[in-house]
mmCIF file of C-alpha atoms in Angstrom:
data_model
loop_
_atom_site.group_PDB
_atom_site.id
_atom_site.type_symbol
_atom_site.label_atom_id
_atom_site.label_comp_id
_atom_site.label_asym_id
_atom_site.label_seq_id
_atom_site.Cartn_x
_atom_site.Cartn_y
_atom_site.Cartn_z
ATOM 1 C CA UNK X 1 0.000 0.000 0.000
ATOM 2 C CA UNK X 2 2.902 2.335 -0.732
ATOM 3 C CA UNK X 3 1.260 4.506 -3.386
ATOM 4 C CA UNK X 4 -2.452 4.512 -2.526
ATOM 5 C CA UNK X 5 -4.433 6.799 -4.850
ATOM 6 C CA UNK X 6 -7.555 7.961 -2.971
ATOM 7 C CA UNK X 7 -10.787 7.163 -4.826
ATOM 8 C CA UNK X 8 -9.113 5.074 -7.525
ATOM 9 C CA UNK X 9 -10.113 1.457 -8.260
ATOM 10 C CA UNK X 10 -9.260 -0.791 -5.317
ATOM 11 C CA UNK X 11 -9.764 1.697 -2.468
ATOM 12 C CA UNK X 12 -12.473 2.114 0.186
ATOM 13 C CA UNK X 13 -13.688 5.425 -1.302
ATOM 14 C CA UNK X 14 -14.135 3.759 -4.689
ATOM 15 C CA UNK X 15 -16.025 0.899 -3.027
ATOM 16 C CA UNK X 16 -18.415 3.406 -1.368
ATOM 17 C CA UNK X 17 -19.044 5.127 -4.732
ATOM 18 C CA UNK X 18 -19.687 1.778 -6.469
ATOM 19 C CA UNK X 19 -22.046 0.587 -3.723
ATOM 20 C CA UNK X 20 -23.939 3.894 -3.972
ATOM 21 C CA UNK X 21 -24.215 3.511 -7.747
ATOM 22 C CA UNK X 22 -25.472 -0.076 -7.435
ATOM 23 C CA UNK X 23 -27.979 0.918 -4.745
ATOM 24 C CA UNK X 24 -29.407 3.930 -6.581
ATOM 25 C CA UNK X 25 -29.576 2.249 -9.978
ATOM 26 C CA UNK X 26 -31.237 -0.842 -8.460
ATOM 27 C CA UNK X 27 -33.712 1.462 -6.662
ATOM 28 C CA UNK X 28 -34.409 3.341 -9.890
ATOM 29 C CA UNK X 29 -34.962 0.074 -11.787
ATOM 30 C CA UNK X 30 -37.278 -1.362 -9.117
ATOM 31 C CA UNK X 31 -39.384 1.796 -8.717
ATOM 32 C CA UNK X 32 -39.773 1.999 -12.492
ATOM 33 C CA UNK X 33 -40.408 -1.628 -13.357
ATOM 34 C CA UNK X 34 -42.353 -3.331 -10.531
ATOM 35 C CA UNK X 35 -46.119 -3.015 -10.943
ATOM 36 C CA UNK X 36 -45.994 -0.046 -13.330
ATOM 37 C CA UNK X 37 -46.736 -0.019 -17.081
ATOM 38 C CA UNK X 38 -43.380 1.562 -17.945
ATOM 39 C CA UNK X 39 -43.206 -0.097 -21.384
ATOM 40 C CA UNK X 40 -45.853 2.335 -22.726
ATOM 41 C CA UNK X 41 -43.271 5.135 -22.688
ATOM 42 C CA UNK X 42 -40.025 5.133 -24.678
ATOM 43 C CA UNK X 43 -38.156 7.256 -22.113
ATOM 44 C CA UNK X 44 -38.998 4.849 -19.280
ATOM 45 C CA UNK X 45 -37.904 1.837 -21.380
ATOM 46 C CA UNK X 46 -34.595 3.640 -22.030
ATOM 47 C CA UNK X 47 -34.178 4.280 -18.281
ATOM 48 C CA UNK X 48 -34.793 0.608 -17.467
ATOM 49 C CA UNK X 49 -32.270 -0.467 -20.146
ATOM 50 C CA UNK X 50 -29.559 1.909 -18.918
ATOM 51 C CA UNK X 51 -30.078 0.966 -15.259
ATOM 52 C CA UNK X 52 -29.931 -2.690 -16.339
ATOM 53 C CA UNK X 53 -26.462 -1.956 -17.763
ATOM 54 C CA UNK X 54 -25.274 0.166 -14.838
ATOM 55 C CA UNK X 55 -26.127 -2.359 -12.092
ATOM 56 C CA UNK X 56 -23.851 -5.225 -13.308
ATOM 57 C CA UNK X 57 -21.043 -2.740 -14.191
ATOM 58 C CA UNK X 58 -21.056 -1.131 -10.721
ATOM 59 C CA UNK X 59 -21.532 -4.435 -8.902
ATOM 60 C CA UNK X 60 -18.581 -6.012 -10.766
ATOM 61 C CA UNK X 61 -16.305 -3.049 -9.954
ATOM 62 C CA UNK X 62 -17.486 -3.136 -6.318
ATOM 63 C CA UNK X 63 -16.364 -6.780 -6.168
ATOM 64 C CA UNK X 64 -12.996 -5.829 -7.701
ATOM 65 C CA UNK X 65 -12.667 -3.133 -5.008
ATOM 66 C CA UNK X 66 -13.522 -5.596 -2.220
ATOM 67 C CA UNK X 67 -10.966 -8.083 -3.572
ATOM 68 C CA UNK X 68 -8.278 -5.347 -3.797
ATOM 69 C CA UNK X 69 -9.004 -4.075 -0.265
ATOM 70 C CA UNK X 70 -8.868 -7.533 1.313
ATOM 71 C CA UNK X 71 -5.815 -8.681 -0.663
ATOM 72 C CA UNK X 72 -4.121 -5.337 0.156
ATOM 73 C CA UNK X 73 -3.004 -4.667 -3.438
ATOM 74 C CA UNK X 74 -4.600 -1.723 -5.298
ATOM 75 C CA UNK X 75 -5.001 -1.998 -9.072
ATOM 76 C CA UNK X 76 -1.784 -1.030 -10.904
ATOM 77 C CA UNK X 77 -2.683 -1.635 -14.573
ATOM 78 C CA UNK X 78 -3.190 1.567 -16.640
ATOM 79 C CA UNK X 79 -4.939 -0.450 -19.396
ATOM 80 C CA UNK X 80 -7.619 -1.712 -17.029
ATOM 81 C CA UNK X 81 -8.036 1.763 -15.534
ATOM 82 C CA UNK X 82 -8.550 3.190 -19.051
ATOM 83 C CA UNK X 83 -11.348 0.661 -19.706
ATOM 84 C CA UNK X 84 -12.939 1.587 -16.347
ATOM 85 C CA UNK X 85 -12.769 5.322 -17.196
ATOM 86 C CA UNK X 86 -14.263 4.835 -20.684
ATOM 87 C CA UNK X 87 -17.028 2.562 -19.367
ATOM 88 C CA UNK X 88 -17.850 4.992 -16.568
ATOM 89 C CA UNK X 89 -17.999 7.923 -19.000
ATOM 90 C CA UNK X 90 -20.273 6.090 -21.447
ATOM 91 C CA UNK X 91 -22.602 4.959 -18.649
ATOM 92 C CA UNK X 92 -22.574 8.458 -17.086
ATOM 93 C CA UNK X 93 -23.739 10.023 -20.378
ATOM 94 C CA UNK X 94 -26.397 7.330 -20.835
ATOM 95 C CA UNK X 95 -27.693 7.605 -17.257
ATOM 96 C CA UNK X 96 -27.894 11.419 -17.462
ATOM 97 C CA UNK X 97 -29.811 11.103 -20.750
ATOM 98 C CA UNK X 98 -32.164 8.505 -19.247
ATOM 99 C CA UNK X 99 -32.741 10.486 -16.033
ATOM 100 C CA UNK X 100 -33.470 13.737 -17.909
ATOM 101 C CA UNK X 101 -35.779 12.236 -20.513
ATOM 102 C CA UNK X 102 -37.715 10.383 -17.795
ATOM 103 C CA UNK X 103 -37.951 13.530 -15.671
ATOM 104 C CA UNK X 104 -39.241 15.490 -18.699
ATOM 105 C CA UNK X 105 -41.863 12.840 -19.450
ATOM 106 C CA UNK X 106 -42.985 12.561 -15.797
ATOM 107 C CA UNK X 107 -43.353 16.321 -15.569
ATOM 108 C CA UNK X 108 -45.470 16.337 -18.740
ATOM 109 C CA UNK X 109 -47.630 13.423 -17.518
ATOM 110 C CA UNK X 110 -48.308 15.200 -14.213
ATOM 111 C CA UNK X 111 -49.404 18.404 -15.920
ATOM 112 C CA UNK X 112 -51.178 17.083 -19.012
ATOM 113 C CA UNK X 113 -53.914 14.947 -17.488
ATOM 114 C CA UNK X 114 -54.253 12.939 -14.271
ATOM 115 C CA UNK X 115 -55.785 10.018 -16.186
ATOM 116 C CA UNK X 116 -52.404 9.294 -17.795
ATOM 117 C CA UNK X 117 -50.621 9.258 -14.473
ATOM 118 C CA UNK X 118 -52.437 8.353 -11.232
ATOM 119 C CA UNK X 119 -50.679 9.966 -8.209
ATOM 120 C CA UNK X 120 -49.610 6.560 -6.875
ATOM 121 C CA UNK X 121 -47.679 5.757 -10.067
ATOM 122 C CA UNK X 122 -46.404 9.287 -10.710
ATOM 123 C CA UNK X 123 -44.595 9.371 -7.370
ATOM 124 C CA UNK X 124 -42.793 6.165 -8.280
ATOM 125 C CA UNK X 125 -41.778 7.541 -11.694
ATOM 126 C CA UNK X 126 -40.416 10.684 -10.022
ATOM 127 C CA UNK X 127 -38.483 8.674 -7.406
ATOM 128 C CA UNK X 128 -37.050 6.492 -10.166
ATOM 129 C CA UNK X 129 -35.856 9.515 -12.187
ATOM 130 C CA UNK X 130 -34.340 11.100 -9.041
ATOM 131 C CA UNK X 131 -32.438 7.908 -8.212
ATOM 132 C CA UNK X 132 -31.161 7.661 -11.799
ATOM 133 C CA UNK X 133 -29.907 11.239 -11.438
ATOM 134 C CA UNK X 134 -28.085 10.357 -8.183
ATOM 135 C CA UNK X 135 -26.469 7.341 -9.826
ATOM 136 C CA UNK X 136 -25.334 9.671 -12.663
ATOM 137 C CA UNK X 137 -23.667 11.956 -10.072
ATOM 138 C CA UNK X 138 -21.801 9.050 -8.450
ATOM 139 C CA UNK X 139 -20.754 7.552 -11.817
ATOM 140 C CA UNK X 140 -19.397 10.928 -12.966
ATOM 141 C CA UNK X 141 -17.417 11.320 -9.718
ATOM 142 C CA UNK X 142 -15.907 7.828 -10.152
ATOM 143 C CA UNK X 143 -15.073 8.557 -13.769
ATOM 144 C CA UNK X 144 -13.395 11.915 -13.028
ATOM 145 C CA UNK X 145 -11.337 10.534 -10.112
ATOM 146 C CA UNK X 146 -10.082 7.612 -12.204
ATOM 147 C CA UNK X 147 -9.358 9.907 -15.175
ATOM 148 C CA UNK X 148 -7.310 12.158 -12.880
ATOM 149 C CA UNK X 149 -5.293 9.184 -11.569
ATOM 150 C CA UNK X 150 -4.835 7.863 -15.126
ATOM 151 C CA UNK X 151 -3.536 11.251 -16.322
ATOM 152 C CA UNK X 152 -1.040 11.431 -13.430
ATOM 153 C CA UNK X 153 0.169 7.821 -13.895
ATOM 154 C CA UNK G 1 3.148 30.087 -33.720
ATOM 155 C CA UNK G 2 5.951 27.863 -32.370
ATOM 156 C CA UNK G 3 3.847 25.594 -30.126
ATOM 157 C CA UNK G 4 0.443 25.375 -31.828
ATOM 158 C CA UNK G 5 -1.892 22.973 -29.992
ATOM 159 C CA UNK G 6 -4.447 21.650 -32.527
ATOM 160 C CA UNK G 7 -8.051 22.254 -31.471
ATOM 161 C CA UNK G 8 -7.170 24.431 -28.483
ATOM 162 C CA UNK G 9 -8.516 27.985 -27.995
ATOM 163 C CA UNK G 10 -7.123 30.290 -30.710
ATOM 164 C CA UNK G 11 -6.818 27.794 -33.574
ATOM 165 C CA UNK G 12 -8.816 27.249 -36.780
ATOM 166 C CA UNK G 13 -10.159 23.867 -35.581
ATOM 167 C CA UNK G 14 -11.459 25.497 -32.399
ATOM 168 C CA UNK G 15 -13.069 28.266 -34.470
ATOM 169 C CA UNK G 16 -14.878 25.646 -36.600
ATOM 170 C CA UNK G 17 -16.168 23.869 -33.467
ATOM 171 C CA UNK G 18 -17.363 27.181 -31.948
ATOM 172 C CA UNK G 19 -19.092 28.253 -35.174
ATOM 173 C CA UNK G 20 -20.805 24.850 -35.342
ATOM 174 C CA UNK G 21 -21.972 25.200 -31.731
ATOM 175 C CA UNK G 22 -23.309 28.714 -32.339
ATOM 176 C CA UNK G 23 -25.071 27.594 -35.526
ATOM 177 C CA UNK G 24 -26.721 24.505 -34.048
ATOM 178 C CA UNK G 25 -27.762 26.172 -30.791
ATOM 179 C CA UNK G 26 -29.196 29.172 -32.677
ATOM 180 C CA UNK G 27 -31.059 26.753 -34.974
ATOM 181 C CA UNK G 28 -32.376 24.829 -31.977
ATOM 182 C CA UNK G 29 -33.528 28.049 -30.288
ATOM 183 C CA UNK G 30 -35.240 29.376 -33.435
ATOM 184 C CA UNK G 31 -37.020 26.115 -34.282
ATOM 185 C CA UNK G 32 -38.248 25.887 -30.683
ATOM 186 C CA UNK G 33 -39.258 29.459 -30.020
ATOM 187 C CA UNK G 34 -40.584 31.088 -33.225
ATOM 188 C CA UNK G 35 -44.312 30.594 -33.700
ATOM 189 C CA UNK G 36 -44.608 27.613 -31.319
ATOM 190 C CA UNK G 37 -46.197 27.530 -27.841
ATOM 191 C CA UNK G 38 -43.067 26.100 -26.218
ATOM 192 C CA UNK G 39 -43.762 27.741 -22.842
ATOM 193 C CA UNK G 40 -46.518 25.190 -22.130
ATOM 194 C CA UNK G 41 -43.860 22.519 -21.548
ATOM 195 C CA UNK G 42 -41.158 22.665 -18.861
ATOM 196 C CA UNK G 43 -38.649 20.660 -20.913
ATOM 197 C CA UNK G 44 -38.935 23.049 -23.877
ATOM 198 C CA UNK G 45 -38.501 26.103 -21.614
ATOM 199 C CA UNK G 46 -35.359 24.466 -20.211
ATOM 200 C CA UNK G 47 -34.059 23.863 -23.757
ATOM 201 C CA UNK G 48 -34.650 27.500 -24.711
ATOM 202 C CA UNK G 49 -32.876 28.693 -21.538
ATOM 203 C CA UNK G 50 -29.828 26.471 -22.084
ATOM 204 C CA UNK G 51 -29.548 27.405 -25.774
ATOM 205 C CA UNK G 52 -29.836 31.060 -24.725
ATOM 206 C CA UNK G 53 -26.763 30.505 -22.531
ATOM 207 C CA UNK G 54 -24.831 28.447 -25.085
ATOM 208 C CA UNK G 55 -25.153 30.939 -27.973
ATOM 209 C CA UNK G 56 -23.370 33.917 -26.293
ATOM 210 C CA UNK G 57 -20.729 31.583 -24.774
ATOM 211 C CA UNK G 58 -19.851 29.982 -28.128
ATOM 212 C CA UNK G 59 -20.068 33.272 -30.047
ATOM 213 C CA UNK G 60 -17.701 34.985 -27.561
ATOM 214 C CA UNK G 61 -15.160 32.162 -27.802
ATOM 215 C CA UNK G 62 -15.467 32.198 -31.617
ATOM 216 C CA UNK G 63 -14.535 35.909 -31.538
ATOM 217 C CA UNK G 64 -11.564 35.122 -29.261
ATOM 218 C CA UNK G 65 -10.485 32.460 -31.786
ATOM 219 C CA UNK G 66 -10.806 34.889 -34.714
ATOM 220 C CA UNK G 67 -8.753 37.509 -32.837
ATOM 221 C CA UNK G 68 -6.072 34.917 -31.979
ATOM 222 C CA UNK G 69 -5.883 33.628 -35.557
ATOM 223 C CA UNK G 70 -5.572 37.099 -37.101
ATOM 224 C CA UNK G 71 -3.137 38.399 -34.471
ATOM 225 C CA UNK G 72 -1.111 35.170 -34.857
ATOM 226 C CA UNK G 73 -0.814 34.537 -31.095
ATOM 227 C CA UNK G 74 -2.637 31.498 -29.644
ATOM 228 C CA UNK G 75 -3.909 31.723 -26.056
ATOM 229 C CA UNK G 76 -1.162 30.908 -23.534
ATOM 230 C CA UNK G 77 -2.904 31.454 -20.171
ATOM 231 C CA UNK G 78 -3.712 28.209 -18.275
ATOM 232 C CA UNK G 79 -6.144 30.114 -15.989
ATOM 233 C CA UNK G 80 -8.279 31.255 -18.928
ATOM 234 C CA UNK G 81 -8.154 27.759 -20.440
ATOM 235 C CA UNK G 82 -9.394 26.296 -17.130
ATOM 236 C CA UNK G 83 -12.387 28.668 -17.151
ATOM 237 C CA UNK G 84 -13.118 27.684 -20.771
ATOM 238 C CA UNK G 85 -12.947 23.959 -19.881
ATOM 239 C CA UNK G 86 -15.220 24.348 -16.833
ATOM 240 C CA UNK G 87 -17.728 26.482 -18.762
ATOM 241 C CA UNK G 88 -17.756 24.021 -21.665
ATOM 242 C CA UNK G 89 -18.313 21.069 -19.305
ATOM 243 C CA UNK G 90 -21.179 22.763 -17.462
ATOM 244 C CA UNK G 91 -22.855 23.793 -20.728
ATOM 245 C CA UNK G 92 -22.294 20.323 -22.215
ATOM 246 C CA UNK G 93 -24.090 18.664 -19.271
ATOM 247 C CA UNK G 94 -26.934 21.216 -19.449
ATOM 248 C CA UNK G 95 -27.348 20.887 -23.227
ATOM 249 C CA UNK G 96 -27.384 17.076 -23.052
ATOM 250 C CA UNK G 97 -30.014 17.266 -20.297
ATOM 251 C CA UNK G 98 -32.100 19.750 -22.323
ATOM 252 C CA UNK G 99 -31.818 17.751 -25.556
ATOM 253 C CA UNK G 100 -32.775 14.456 -23.885
ATOM 254 C CA UNK G 101 -35.699 15.827 -21.891
ATOM 255 C CA UNK G 102 -37.062 17.586 -24.996
ATOM 256 C CA UNK G 103 -36.632 14.445 -27.080
ATOM 257 C CA UNK G 104 -38.477 12.401 -24.439
ATOM 258 C CA UNK G 105 -41.340 14.910 -24.323
ATOM 259 C CA UNK G 106 -41.597 15.159 -28.140
ATOM 260 C CA UNK G 107 -41.714 11.374 -28.422
ATOM 261 C CA UNK G 108 -44.500 11.236 -25.821
ATOM 262 C CA UNK G 109 -46.479 14.046 -27.525
ATOM 263 C CA UNK G 110 -46.270 12.251 -30.881
ATOM 264 C CA UNK G 111 -47.577 8.977 -29.450
ATOM 265 C CA UNK G 112 -50.088 10.196 -26.871
ATOM 266 C CA UNK G 113 -52.507 12.199 -29.002
ATOM 267 C CA UNK G 114 -52.166 14.192 -32.209
ATOM 268 C CA UNK G 115 -54.250 17.036 -30.715
ATOM 269 C CA UNK G 116 -51.371 17.898 -28.378
ATOM 270 C CA UNK G 117 -48.882 18.059 -31.205
ATOM 271 C CA UNK G 118 -49.940 18.891 -34.777
ATOM 272 C CA UNK G 119 -47.469 17.389 -37.314
ATOM 273 C CA UNK G 120 -46.271 20.837 -38.372
ATOM 274 C CA UNK G 121 -45.183 21.730 -34.824
ATOM 275 C CA UNK G 122 -43.924 18.253 -33.887
ATOM 276 C CA UNK G 123 -41.411 18.284 -36.734
ATOM 277 C CA UNK G 124 -40.019 21.577 -35.454
ATOM 278 C CA UNK G 125 -39.749 20.240 -31.892
ATOM 279 C CA UNK G 126 -37.884 17.184 -33.184
ATOM 280 C CA UNK G 127 -35.499 19.297 -35.290
ATOM 281 C CA UNK G 128 -34.847 21.531 -32.289
ATOM 282 C CA UNK G 129 -34.005 18.560 -30.033
ATOM 283 C CA UNK G 130 -31.731 17.078 -32.724
ATOM 284 C CA UNK G 131 -29.847 20.377 -33.112
ATOM 285 C CA UNK G 132 -29.442 20.669 -29.338
ATOM 286 C CA UNK G 133 -27.958 17.170 -29.380
ATOM 287 C CA UNK G 134 -25.488 18.160 -32.135
ATOM 288 C CA UNK G 135 -24.443 21.258 -30.190
ATOM 289 C CA UNK G 136 -23.881 18.976 -27.154
ATOM 290 C CA UNK G 137 -21.538 16.786 -29.260
ATOM 291 C CA UNK G 138 -19.501 19.797 -30.440
ATOM 292 C CA UNK G 139 -19.335 21.334 -26.930
ATOM 293 C CA UNK G 140 -18.112 18.022 -25.483
ATOM 294 C CA UNK G 141 -15.421 17.741 -28.186
ATOM 295 C CA UNK G 142 -14.223 21.325 -27.444
ATOM 296 C CA UNK G 143 -14.219 20.623 -23.716
ATOM 297 C CA UNK G 144 -12.235 17.352 -24.028
ATOM 298 C CA UNK G 145 -9.643 18.855 -26.405
ATOM 299 C CA UNK G 146 -9.047 21.834 -24.104
ATOM 300 C CA UNK G 147 -8.915 19.573 -21.012
ATOM 301 C CA UNK G 148 -6.291 17.427 -22.765
ATOM 302 C CA UNK G 149 -4.184 20.513 -23.604
ATOM 303 C CA UNK G 150 -4.614 21.847 -20.052
ATOM 304 C CA UNK G 151 -3.458 18.518 -18.549
ATOM 305 C CA UNK G 152 -0.371 18.453 -20.804
ATOM 306 C CA UNK G 153 0.553 22.112 -20.122
#
């Protein structure tokens, strides 16, 4: 542990970020998909798809972090870090796009007519979009920290 | 012109990117705002606001580029470049958010009921969202190129 890079892959801070991403994206997926007719709206289908990509990505990297913490050896391969940065960036753009389009659609459904969006369902759509937004924030933070460490390698 | 950095502030490539941004964001603003009741929808108001910020930003930086090209002295101040990078990043996130939320709302309006969105207006909304997306692409490219030059200063 001679050259620990705070927040980079294989550290406790990175593990916290990854667990937060997994938690928020799983919450967003569950609020959007369980018991709600999300497949009627393109934006909601896009959100479910993106969250379905983000959950395994974050969970896998969380496991890598746990392995690195317990084995006491942080990741030292620039190639792997580059893949992590590119994946994080792509998923950050996609999750921001999904969160914003869902938020726009929910806002329209609330104002256009209550028959399209009963209050019980609308609250779940809003919670789902908010959680997708939070997972975007955490993914962007992870991506920027790893990019910084990659640039200073 | 001893150490020209391609694509950085004060070069022809940067000028092309800035002119493209100004053109697409002005197109997006005009298609959205002239003769259309955009203020009924939150997402469209957000798009108009963001494009109203992006146009003066890109036009100002295009003028800086033109001045640098004609005076033959590219920008050599890391502080100014940092402000440009941060401004580009913030506007890139905002324009992606605006483009995606507008696209989500347009898609919903097309499918929900033609009374909400006559074909003549819907085409303009779609063009506006597409142009906002293109201006996001160009802003992101500018931001990444300048960040790269800033990191290698």
